[in-house]
Amino acid sequence: CLLATVTGGNALEMPSRWTYWSNEQMGDFVQSLEESNPEICNAYTIGESVLGEKLWALTVSNRTSGDPQLKPSFLYIGNTHGDEPLGRQFLFYLAEQFCSSTYDADVWEILQQGNLHLLFSLNPDGFAAKKRENAHLQDLNRNFPDPIKDGMRYLSEPKGGEEPETLALMKYIKGLGSPLVGMAALHEGALVVNIPYDGTVSNKREPNPTPDDKLFRYLAGRYVAVQPQMQMNKEFPGGIVQGSFWYPVYGGMQDWAYLVANVYAITIEMDNVKFSNKVQQLWDQHHDSMFELIKANLCQGVTVQVNTQSTGGQGVKVSMATPQMGRPAFFPAEYNSANTSLLVHESVGSAGATSGTGVSIVHYPTPPGEYEVVVEWLNETNAVEKRCTHTVVISEGQRTSLAADSCLPKKDQEFAQKRSDLDGAIRRVQEKGLATGRIEQSLDSYTSLLLVATIALVFGTLFAWRNKKKRGLNVKSARTQLTV
């Protein structure tokens, strides 16, 4: 045996690192991560399998960097099919890295920007039996309410016939609310990233892309871009396939999550061979891709904040006006975090989740570019009473927050964007130093003073510019006021 050591000096006896760990070993390992790292790691179960095995999950969150409900989150799901355990094993290694390597630059950046959820095995019974299906011989990736077979109006609630594992995951995803922006289920049997939709009305193999196909291809492309093996796969040129063009699937997980919870859910087929004995080699192959997908979802794009306690009894709808860049989110009047389940319509989207302060968020993980976000205030009949369009420019590696409490004049929008850009630049400089643990050593007193002076000068210039626009002051008078 080898010892899997976790932070805090505790050692947990586990089998050889590059084998597949049992259900019992999974539970022991996940709990040990929380025991050794309680400040950032929280282990829990979301339910039980048919045979009573616990469905273990872990949330990694840096609570010192802000309210977790006001930061986007991402979910990895392993072992949906019992005979496809590679993703399950990879999530053990990923959890260990996040819980014990907070000074790693990538880990630090991700935890500053968002939260990571890991569901290690959706099908522990199938894993133990080395079978695809669960203990009821049901394929869990054909067990969700389906938009084609069941109809759009009935997606939000169980239709009957869902397995315990399926029901647990449906409840879990809804409970995570609108901060949950992205999700990836890890499978085996091919080497490709599969994006929605999975089904077709004709029941034939043909294209059926989502309205956000461009966004899905961007996110999937981030995974493929750092993995030559996927890029060079001749069976799937470019390493990406739209599900129904590969083969139609009904009752699938990713279509349900996208339509019901506004989650940009994809499926990653990690290797042609199931139960591969090349675990270490494949971990090296997929490690950077798994990190890149998390960063694509959490560390870039626009996060819209809605204060549901200051809407005057109105519902709020947030939409991405730029085509193919995200679904609308609806925040009903007097919304609270206990009410995350609404009847979903294509024209509205799903409900958001609310923090303890009454502020709700929806995050769009867009590529760099200029985007228009529309905020609408709705009356009791859902008629639009007020509409505001915000223009946001996203740079590479930048996540911008937009407060949608009220409409801002265009000049104030420009000022808010400049302020957000400056805050983001300062934060990235700080995070780079903190991630290496050497920020105090690397900045001597002279450099620190120079940095402070520069920031003060930039802020002073921005405020002078804003005052000039609002009050008609000339540059000379603005400088005089700043000097005084």
Coordinates of C-alpha atoms in Angstrom, one line a residue:
C1 CA 0.0 0.0 0.0
L2 CA 0.9 3.6 -0.5
L3 CA -0.1 6.5 1.8
A4 CA -2.2 9.3 0.4
T5 CA -1.2 12.2 2.6
V6 CA -3.4 15.2 3.1
T7 CA -2.7 18.6 4.6
G8 CA -2.4 18.8 8.4
G9 CA -0.1 15.9 8.8
N10 CA -2.8 13.2 8.7
A11 CA -2.2 10.1 6.6
L12 CA -4.9 7.9 5.2
E13 CA -4.1 4.4 4.1
M14 CA -5.2 3.9 0.5
P15 CA -4.5 1.4 -2.3
S16 CA -1.9 2.3 -4.9
R17 CA -2.5 5.8 -6.1
W18 CA -3.0 4.9 -9.8
T19 CA -5.7 2.3 -9.3
Y20 CA -9.5 2.6 -8.8
W21 CA -10.5 3.2 -5.2
S22 CA -13.5 1.4 -3.7
N23 CA -16.7 3.0 -2.5
E24 CA -15.6 2.7 1.1
Q25 CA -12.2 4.2 0.4
M26 CA -14.0 7.0 -1.5
G27 CA -16.0 8.0 1.6
D28 CA -13.0 7.8 3.9
F29 CA -10.8 9.9 1.6
V30 CA -13.4 12.6 1.0
Q31 CA -14.1 13.0 4.7
S32 CA -10.4 13.2 5.5
L33 CA -10.1 16.2 3.1
E34 CA -12.6 18.2 5.1
E35 CA -11.0 17.1 8.4
S36 CA -7.6 18.3 7.3
N37 CA -8.8 21.4 5.5
P38 CA -12.1 22.6 7.1
E39 CA -11.5 26.2 6.2
I40 CA -12.0 25.6 2.4
C41 CA -13.3 22.0 2.0
N42 CA -16.8 20.7 2.9
A43 CA -17.6 17.0 2.5
Y44 CA -21.2 15.9 2.4
T45 CA -23.6 13.4 0.7
I46 CA -26.4 14.4 -1.7
G47 CA -28.4 11.2 -1.2
E48 CA -28.0 7.4 -1.5
S49 CA -27.9 4.9 -4.3
V50 CA -30.4 2.0 -4.7
L51 CA -28.3 -0.2 -2.5
G52 CA -27.7 2.5 0.1
E53 CA -24.2 3.7 -0.9
K54 CA -23.7 7.3 -0.1
L55 CA -23.3 9.8 -3.0
W56 CA -20.3 11.7 -1.8
A57 CA -19.7 15.3 -2.8
L58 CA -17.1 18.0 -1.9
T59 CA -17.3 21.8 -2.2
V60 CA -14.1 23.8 -2.2
S61 CA -14.7 27.5 -1.5
N62 CA -12.5 30.4 -0.2
R63 CA -15.0 32.1 2.1
T64 CA -12.6 34.8 3.0
S65 CA -12.7 36.2 -0.6
G66 CA -16.5 36.9 -0.5
D67 CA -19.9 35.5 -0.1
P68 CA -20.0 32.1 -1.9
Q69 CA -23.5 32.9 -3.2
L70 CA -22.2 35.9 -5.0
K71 CA -19.5 34.0 -6.9
P72 CA -20.1 31.6 -9.8
S73 CA -19.6 27.8 -9.3
F74 CA -18.7 24.8 -11.4
L75 CA -19.6 21.1 -10.9
Y76 CA -17.7 18.0 -12.1
I77 CA -19.7 14.7 -12.0
G78 CA -17.9 11.3 -12.1
N79 CA -19.0 7.7 -12.7
T80 CA -22.5 8.2 -14.1
H81 CA -22.0 4.9 -15.8
G82 CA -20.7 2.3 -13.4
D83 CA -18.2 0.8 -15.8
E84 CA -16.6 4.3 -16.6
P85 CA -14.6 5.0 -13.4
L86 CA -11.8 7.2 -14.8
G87 CA -13.5 10.5 -14.0
R88 CA -14.3 9.4 -10.5
Q89 CA -10.7 8.6 -9.8
F90 CA -9.5 11.9 -11.4
L91 CA -11.9 13.8 -9.1
F92 CA -10.0 12.3 -6.1
Y93 CA -6.8 13.7 -7.4
L94 CA -8.4 17.1 -8.3
A95 CA -10.0 17.3 -4.8
E96 CA -6.6 16.6 -3.2
Q97 CA -4.9 19.3 -5.2
F98 CA -7.6 21.9 -4.4
C99 CA -7.7 21.1 -0.7
S100 CA -4.0 20.9 -0.1
S101 CA -2.4 23.3 -2.6
T102 CA -4.0 26.7 -2.0
Y103 CA -0.7 28.4 -2.9
D104 CA -0.8 26.9 -6.4
A105 CA -1.4 29.8 -8.7
D106 CA -4.3 28.2 -10.7
V107 CA -6.0 26.9 -7.5
W108 CA -5.7 30.3 -5.9
E109 CA -7.1 32.1 -8.9
I110 CA -10.1 29.8 -9.1
L111 CA -11.0 30.0 -5.4
Q112 CA -10.7 33.8 -5.5
Q113 CA -13.2 33.9 -8.4
G114 CA -15.6 31.1 -7.7
N115 CA -16.5 27.8 -6.0
L116 CA -15.9 24.2 -7.1
H117 CA -18.3 21.3 -6.5
L118 CA -17.2 17.7 -7.1
L119 CA -19.7 14.7 -7.2
F120 CA -17.4 11.8 -7.2
S121 CA -19.7 8.9 -8.2
L122 CA -23.3 9.2 -9.2
N123 CA -23.4 5.4 -9.6
P124 CA -21.5 3.6 -6.9
D125 CA -23.6 0.5 -7.2
G126 CA -22.7 0.2 -10.9
F127 CA -19.1 0.8 -10.1
A128 CA -19.0 -2.1 -7.6
A129 CA -20.6 -4.4 -10.1
K130 CA -18.6 -3.0 -13.0
K131 CA -21.8 -2.5 -15.0
R132 CA -23.1 0.5 -16.9
E133 CA -26.5 0.7 -15.2
N134 CA -27.4 1.2 -11.5
A135 CA -28.7 -1.6 -9.3
H136 CA -32.2 -1.3 -10.9
L137 CA -30.5 -1.9 -14.3
Q138 CA -31.3 1.6 -15.4
D139 CA -29.0 3.9 -17.4
L140 CA -28.8 7.1 -15.3
N141 CA -28.0 9.1 -18.4
R142 CA -31.3 8.2 -19.9
N143 CA -33.3 8.8 -16.8
F144 CA -33.9 12.6 -16.6
P145 CA -37.1 14.4 -17.8
D146 CA -36.6 15.1 -21.5
P147 CA -37.7 18.2 -23.4
I148 CA -38.7 16.2 -26.5
K149 CA -40.2 13.1 -25.0
D150 CA -41.9 14.8 -22.0
G151 CA -42.3 18.4 -23.2
M152 CA -40.8 21.7 -22.0
R153 CA -43.5 22.4 -19.5
Y154 CA -42.8 19.3 -17.4
L155 CA -39.0 19.4 -17.2
S156 CA -38.7 21.1 -13.8
E157 CA -40.3 18.3 -11.7
P158 CA -39.8 14.5 -11.8
K159 CA -42.1 12.8 -14.3
G160 CA -42.1 9.5 -12.4
G161 CA -39.7 6.6 -12.9
E162 CA -36.5 8.5 -12.0
E163 CA -34.0 6.5 -10.0
P164 CA -32.8 7.6 -6.5
E165 CA -29.5 8.7 -7.9
T166 CA -31.2 10.8 -10.6
L167 CA -33.6 12.4 -8.1
A168 CA -30.7 13.2 -5.8
L169 CA -28.8 15.0 -8.6
M170 CA -31.8 16.9 -9.8
K171 CA -32.4 18.2 -6.2
Y172 CA -28.7 19.0 -5.8
I173 CA -28.4 21.0 -9.0
K174 CA -31.5 23.0 -8.2
G175 CA -30.2 23.6 -4.7
L176 CA -27.0 25.1 -6.0
G177 CA -29.1 27.7 -7.7
S178 CA -28.0 30.3 -10.3
P179 CA -24.4 30.6 -9.0
L180 CA -23.9 27.2 -10.7
V181 CA -22.9 28.2 -14.2
G182 CA -21.1 25.2 -15.6
M183 CA -21.0 21.4 -15.3
A184 CA -19.2 18.5 -16.9
A185 CA -20.0 14.8 -16.6
L186 CA -16.9 12.6 -17.1
H187 CA -17.4 9.5 -19.2
E188 CA -15.4 6.9 -21.2
G189 CA -15.8 5.1 -24.5
A190 CA -14.6 7.8 -26.8
L191 CA -12.2 10.8 -26.8
V192 CA -14.3 13.9 -27.4
V193 CA -16.3 16.8 -25.7
N194 CA -20.0 16.4 -26.3
I195 CA -22.2 19.5 -26.2
P196 CA -26.1 19.8 -26.2
Y197 CA -28.6 19.1 -27.5
D198 CA -28.6 15.3 -27.4
G199 CA -32.0 14.6 -28.9
T200 CA -33.9 15.3 -32.1
V201 CA -37.6 15.5 -32.9
S202 CA -37.1 13.2 -35.9
N203 CA -35.2 10.6 -33.7
K204 CA -32.5 10.7 -36.4
R205 CA -28.8 11.5 -36.3
E206 CA -28.8 15.1 -37.3
P207 CA -27.7 18.5 -36.0
N208 CA -29.8 20.1 -33.3
P209 CA -27.7 22.8 -31.6
T210 CA -28.8 24.9 -28.7
P211 CA -29.5 28.7 -29.0
D212 CA -26.1 29.1 -27.2
D213 CA -24.1 26.8 -29.5
K214 CA -21.4 29.4 -29.9
L215 CA -20.9 29.7 -26.1
F216 CA -20.9 25.9 -25.7
R217 CA -18.3 25.5 -28.4
Y218 CA -16.1 28.1 -26.8
L219 CA -16.2 26.4 -23.4
A220 CA -15.6 23.0 -24.9
G221 CA -12.8 24.4 -27.0
R222 CA -11.1 25.6 -23.8
Y223 CA -10.9 22.0 -22.7
V224 CA -9.6 20.7 -26.0
A225 CA -7.2 23.5 -26.6
V226 CA -4.6 22.3 -24.1
Q227 CA -4.9 18.6 -25.1
P228 CA -3.2 17.5 -28.3
Q229 CA -4.7 14.0 -28.1
M230 CA -8.2 15.4 -28.5
Q231 CA -7.2 17.9 -31.2
M232 CA -5.7 15.1 -33.3
N233 CA -8.6 12.7 -33.0
K234 CA -9.6 11.9 -36.6
E235 CA -12.9 10.5 -35.5
F236 CA -14.0 13.9 -34.1
P237 CA -12.2 16.7 -36.0
G238 CA -11.6 19.6 -33.5
G239 CA -12.3 17.3 -30.5
I240 CA -15.9 18.6 -30.2
V241 CA -19.2 17.0 -31.3
Q242 CA -22.8 18.2 -30.9
G243 CA -24.7 15.4 -29.3
S244 CA -27.5 14.6 -31.6
F245 CA -25.2 14.8 -34.6
W246 CA -23.2 11.9 -33.0
Y247 CA -26.3 9.9 -32.0
P248 CA -29.6 10.9 -30.4
V249 CA -30.1 10.5 -26.7
Y250 CA -33.2 11.1 -24.7
G251 CA -33.5 11.6 -20.9
G252 CA -29.9 12.8 -20.8
M253 CA -28.4 14.8 -18.0
Q254 CA -26.8 17.7 -19.9
D255 CA -30.0 18.8 -21.8
W256 CA -32.0 18.8 -18.5
A257 CA -29.4 20.8 -16.6
Y258 CA -29.2 23.4 -19.4
L259 CA -32.9 23.9 -19.8
V260 CA -34.0 23.7 -16.2
A261 CA -31.1 25.3 -14.3
N262 CA -29.4 27.4 -16.9
V263 CA -26.2 25.3 -16.5
Y264 CA -23.8 25.1 -19.4
A265 CA -23.5 21.4 -19.1
I266 CA -21.2 19.2 -21.3
T267 CA -20.1 15.6 -21.4
I268 CA -16.4 14.7 -21.6
E269 CA -15.5 11.3 -23.0
M270 CA -12.0 10.8 -21.6
D271 CA -10.7 7.7 -23.2
N272 CA -11.7 5.0 -25.8
V273 CA -11.0 2.3 -23.3
K274 CA -13.2 1.8 -20.2
F275 CA -11.5 0.8 -16.9
S276 CA -8.1 1.7 -18.4
N277 CA -5.0 0.6 -16.6
K278 CA -3.2 3.8 -17.7
V279 CA -4.6 6.0 -15.0
Q280 CA -1.5 8.0 -14.4
Q281 CA -0.9 8.6 -18.1
L282 CA -4.5 9.7 -18.6
W283 CA -4.4 11.9 -15.6
D284 CA -1.4 13.7 -17.0
Q285 CA -3.3 14.0 -20.3
H286 CA -6.5 15.5 -18.8
H287 CA -5.2 17.5 -15.8
D288 CA -4.6 20.8 -17.6
S289 CA -7.8 20.5 -19.5
M290 CA -9.9 20.0 -16.4
F291 CA -8.3 23.1 -14.9
E292 CA -8.8 25.1 -18.1
L293 CA -12.5 24.3 -18.2
I294 CA -13.0 25.4 -14.5
K295 CA -11.2 28.7 -15.3
A296 CA -13.2 29.3 -18.4
N297 CA -16.5 29.0 -16.4
L298 CA -15.4 30.9 -13.3
C299 CA -12.6 33.3 -14.1
Q300 CA -13.9 35.1 -17.2
G301 CA -17.2 36.7 -18.3
V302 CA -19.8 39.0 -16.7
T303 CA -21.6 38.4 -13.3
V304 CA -24.8 40.3 -13.0
Q305 CA -26.0 41.0 -9.5
V306 CA -29.6 41.7 -8.7
N307 CA -30.7 43.0 -5.3
T308 CA -34.1 41.3 -4.9
Q309 CA -34.8 43.3 -1.7
S310 CA -34.8 46.6 -3.6
T311 CA -36.9 45.9 -6.6
G312 CA -40.1 47.4 -5.2
G313 CA -42.0 44.2 -5.5
Q314 CA -41.1 43.6 -9.1
G315 CA -39.6 40.6 -10.7
V316 CA -36.4 41.0 -12.6
K317 CA -35.3 39.3 -15.8
V318 CA -31.6 39.3 -16.9
S319 CA -30.8 38.5 -20.5
M320 CA -27.7 38.3 -22.7
A321 CA -28.7 40.3 -25.7
T322 CA -25.6 39.2 -27.6
P323 CA -26.7 36.2 -29.6
Q324 CA -25.7 32.6 -28.5
M325 CA -24.0 33.8 -25.3
G326 CA -26.3 32.6 -22.6
R327 CA -29.9 32.0 -21.4
P328 CA -32.1 34.4 -19.5
A329 CA -32.5 34.3 -15.7
F330 CA -35.7 35.3 -13.9
F331 CA -35.8 36.5 -10.3
P332 CA -39.4 36.7 -9.1
A333 CA -40.6 39.4 -6.7
E334 CA -39.8 38.6 -3.0
Y335 CA -37.5 35.8 -4.2
N336 CA -35.6 33.9 -1.5
S337 CA -32.9 31.2 -1.6
A338 CA -35.4 28.5 -0.4
N339 CA -37.5 29.0 -3.6
T340 CA -35.2 27.8 -6.4
S341 CA -37.7 25.7 -8.4
L342 CA -39.9 27.4 -10.9
L343 CA -41.8 26.1 -13.9
V344 CA -39.4 26.8 -16.8
H345 CA -40.3 28.3 -20.1
E346 CA -37.9 28.9 -23.0
S347 CA -38.6 32.6 -23.0
V348 CA -37.8 33.1 -19.3
G349 CA -35.2 30.7 -18.2
S350 CA -34.7 29.5 -14.6
A351 CA -34.7 31.2 -11.2
G352 CA -31.6 32.5 -9.5
A353 CA -30.3 31.9 -6.0
T354 CA -30.2 34.6 -3.4
S355 CA -27.5 35.3 -0.8
G356 CA -28.1 36.3 2.8
T357 CA -28.0 40.0 1.7
G358 CA -30.8 39.6 -0.8
V359 CA -28.4 39.9 -3.7
S360 CA -28.8 37.3 -6.5
I361 CA -26.4 36.6 -9.4
V362 CA -26.3 35.1 -12.9
H363 CA -23.0 34.6 -14.6
Y364 CA -22.2 34.4 -18.3
P365 CA -18.9 32.7 -19.0
T366 CA -18.3 34.6 -22.2
P367 CA -15.1 34.7 -24.3
P368 CA -13.4 38.1 -24.6
G369 CA -15.4 40.7 -26.4
E370 CA -18.1 43.4 -26.1
Y371 CA -21.5 42.3 -24.9
E372 CA -25.0 43.8 -24.2
V373 CA -26.8 42.7 -21.0
V374 CA -30.5 43.6 -20.7
V375 CA -32.2 44.0 -17.4
E376 CA -36.0 44.2 -17.3
W377 CA -38.2 44.9 -14.3
L378 CA -41.6 43.1 -14.5
N379 CA -44.9 43.7 -12.9
E380 CA -47.3 41.1 -11.4
T381 CA -48.4 40.0 -14.9
N382 CA -44.8 39.7 -16.1
A383 CA -45.2 42.8 -18.4
V384 CA -42.0 44.8 -18.8
E385 CA -42.2 48.1 -16.9
K386 CA -38.6 49.2 -17.3
R387 CA -35.7 48.0 -19.4
C388 CA -32.0 48.9 -19.2
T389 CA -29.2 47.7 -21.5
H390 CA -25.6 47.6 -20.2
T391 CA -22.6 47.4 -22.5
V392 CA -19.8 45.3 -21.0
V393 CA -16.3 44.7 -22.4
I394 CA -14.6 41.5 -21.3
S395 CA -10.9 41.0 -21.5
E396 CA -9.1 37.7 -21.5
G397 CA -9.0 36.3 -17.9
Q398 CA -11.3 39.0 -16.6
R399 CA -14.5 38.5 -14.7
T400 CA -16.6 41.7 -14.4
S401 CA -19.5 42.2 -11.9
L402 CA -22.4 44.3 -13.0
A403 CA -24.9 45.7 -10.5
A404 CA -28.4 45.7 -12.1
D405 CA -30.3 47.4 -9.3
S406 CA -31.2 50.3 -11.5
C407 CA -30.5 51.8 -15.0
L408 CA -27.4 53.9 -15.2
P409 CA -26.9 56.7 -17.8
K410 CA -24.5 55.8 -20.5
K411 CA -21.7 58.0 -19.1
D412 CA -22.0 56.3 -15.7
Q413 CA -22.0 52.9 -17.4
E414 CA -18.6 53.9 -19.0
F415 CA -17.3 55.0 -15.6
A416 CA -18.4 51.8 -13.9
Q417 CA -16.7 49.8 -16.7
K418 CA -13.5 51.7 -16.2
R419 CA -13.6 51.3 -12.5
S420 CA -14.3 47.5 -12.9
D421 CA -11.4 47.2 -15.3
L422 CA -9.1 48.9 -12.8
D423 CA -10.3 46.9 -9.9
G424 CA -9.7 43.7 -11.9
A425 CA -6.2 44.7 -12.9
I426 CA -5.3 45.5 -9.2
R427 CA -6.9 42.2 -8.1
R428 CA -4.9 40.2 -10.6
V429 CA -1.7 41.8 -9.5
Q430 CA -2.5 41.0 -5.8
E431 CA -3.5 37.4 -6.6
K432 CA -0.4 36.7 -8.5
G433 CA 1.7 37.8 -5.5
L434 CA -0.5 36.0 -3.0
A435 CA -0.5 32.8 -5.0
T436 CA 3.2 32.5 -4.8
G437 CA 3.2 33.4 -1.1
R438 CA 5.9 36.0 -1.7
I439 CA 4.1 39.3 -2.2
E440 CA 5.6 40.9 0.9
Q441 CA 9.1 39.6 0.0
S442 CA 8.9 40.6 -3.6
L443 CA 7.8 44.2 -3.0
D444 CA 10.2 46.5 -1.1
S445 CA 9.0 49.7 0.5
Y446 CA 9.8 51.8 -2.5
T447 CA 7.9 49.7 -5.0
S448 CA 4.9 49.5 -2.6
L449 CA 4.8 53.3 -2.2
L450 CA 5.1 53.6 -6.0
L451 CA 2.2 51.2 -6.5
V452 CA 0.0 53.0 -4.0
A453 CA 0.8 56.4 -5.6
T454 CA 0.0 55.1 -9.0
I455 CA -3.4 53.6 -7.9
A456 CA -4.2 56.9 -6.2
L457 CA -3.4 58.9 -9.3
V458 CA -5.5 56.6 -11.5
F459 CA -8.5 56.8 -9.2
G460 CA -8.1 60.5 -8.9
T461 CA -8.1 60.9 -12.7
L462 CA -11.2 58.7 -13.0
F463 CA -13.1 60.6 -10.4
A464 CA -12.1 63.9 -12.0
W465 CA -13.3 62.6 -15.4
R466 CA -16.6 61.6 -13.8
N467 CA -17.1 64.9 -12.1
K468 CA -16.3 66.8 -15.3
K469 CA -19.0 64.8 -17.2
K470 CA -21.6 65.3 -14.5
R471 CA -21.0 68.9 -13.4
G472 CA -19.4 70.4 -16.5
L473 CA -16.2 71.3 -14.8
N474 CA -13.2 71.9 -16.9
V475 CA -10.0 70.0 -16.5
K476 CA -8.3 72.8 -14.7
S477 CA -10.9 73.2 -12.1
A478 CA -11.1 69.5 -11.6
R479 CA -7.4 69.3 -11.0
T480 CA -7.6 72.3 -8.6
Q481 CA -10.3 70.5 -6.5
L482 CA -8.2 67.3 -6.4
T483 CA -5.1 69.4 -5.3
V484 CA -7.1 71.1 -2.6

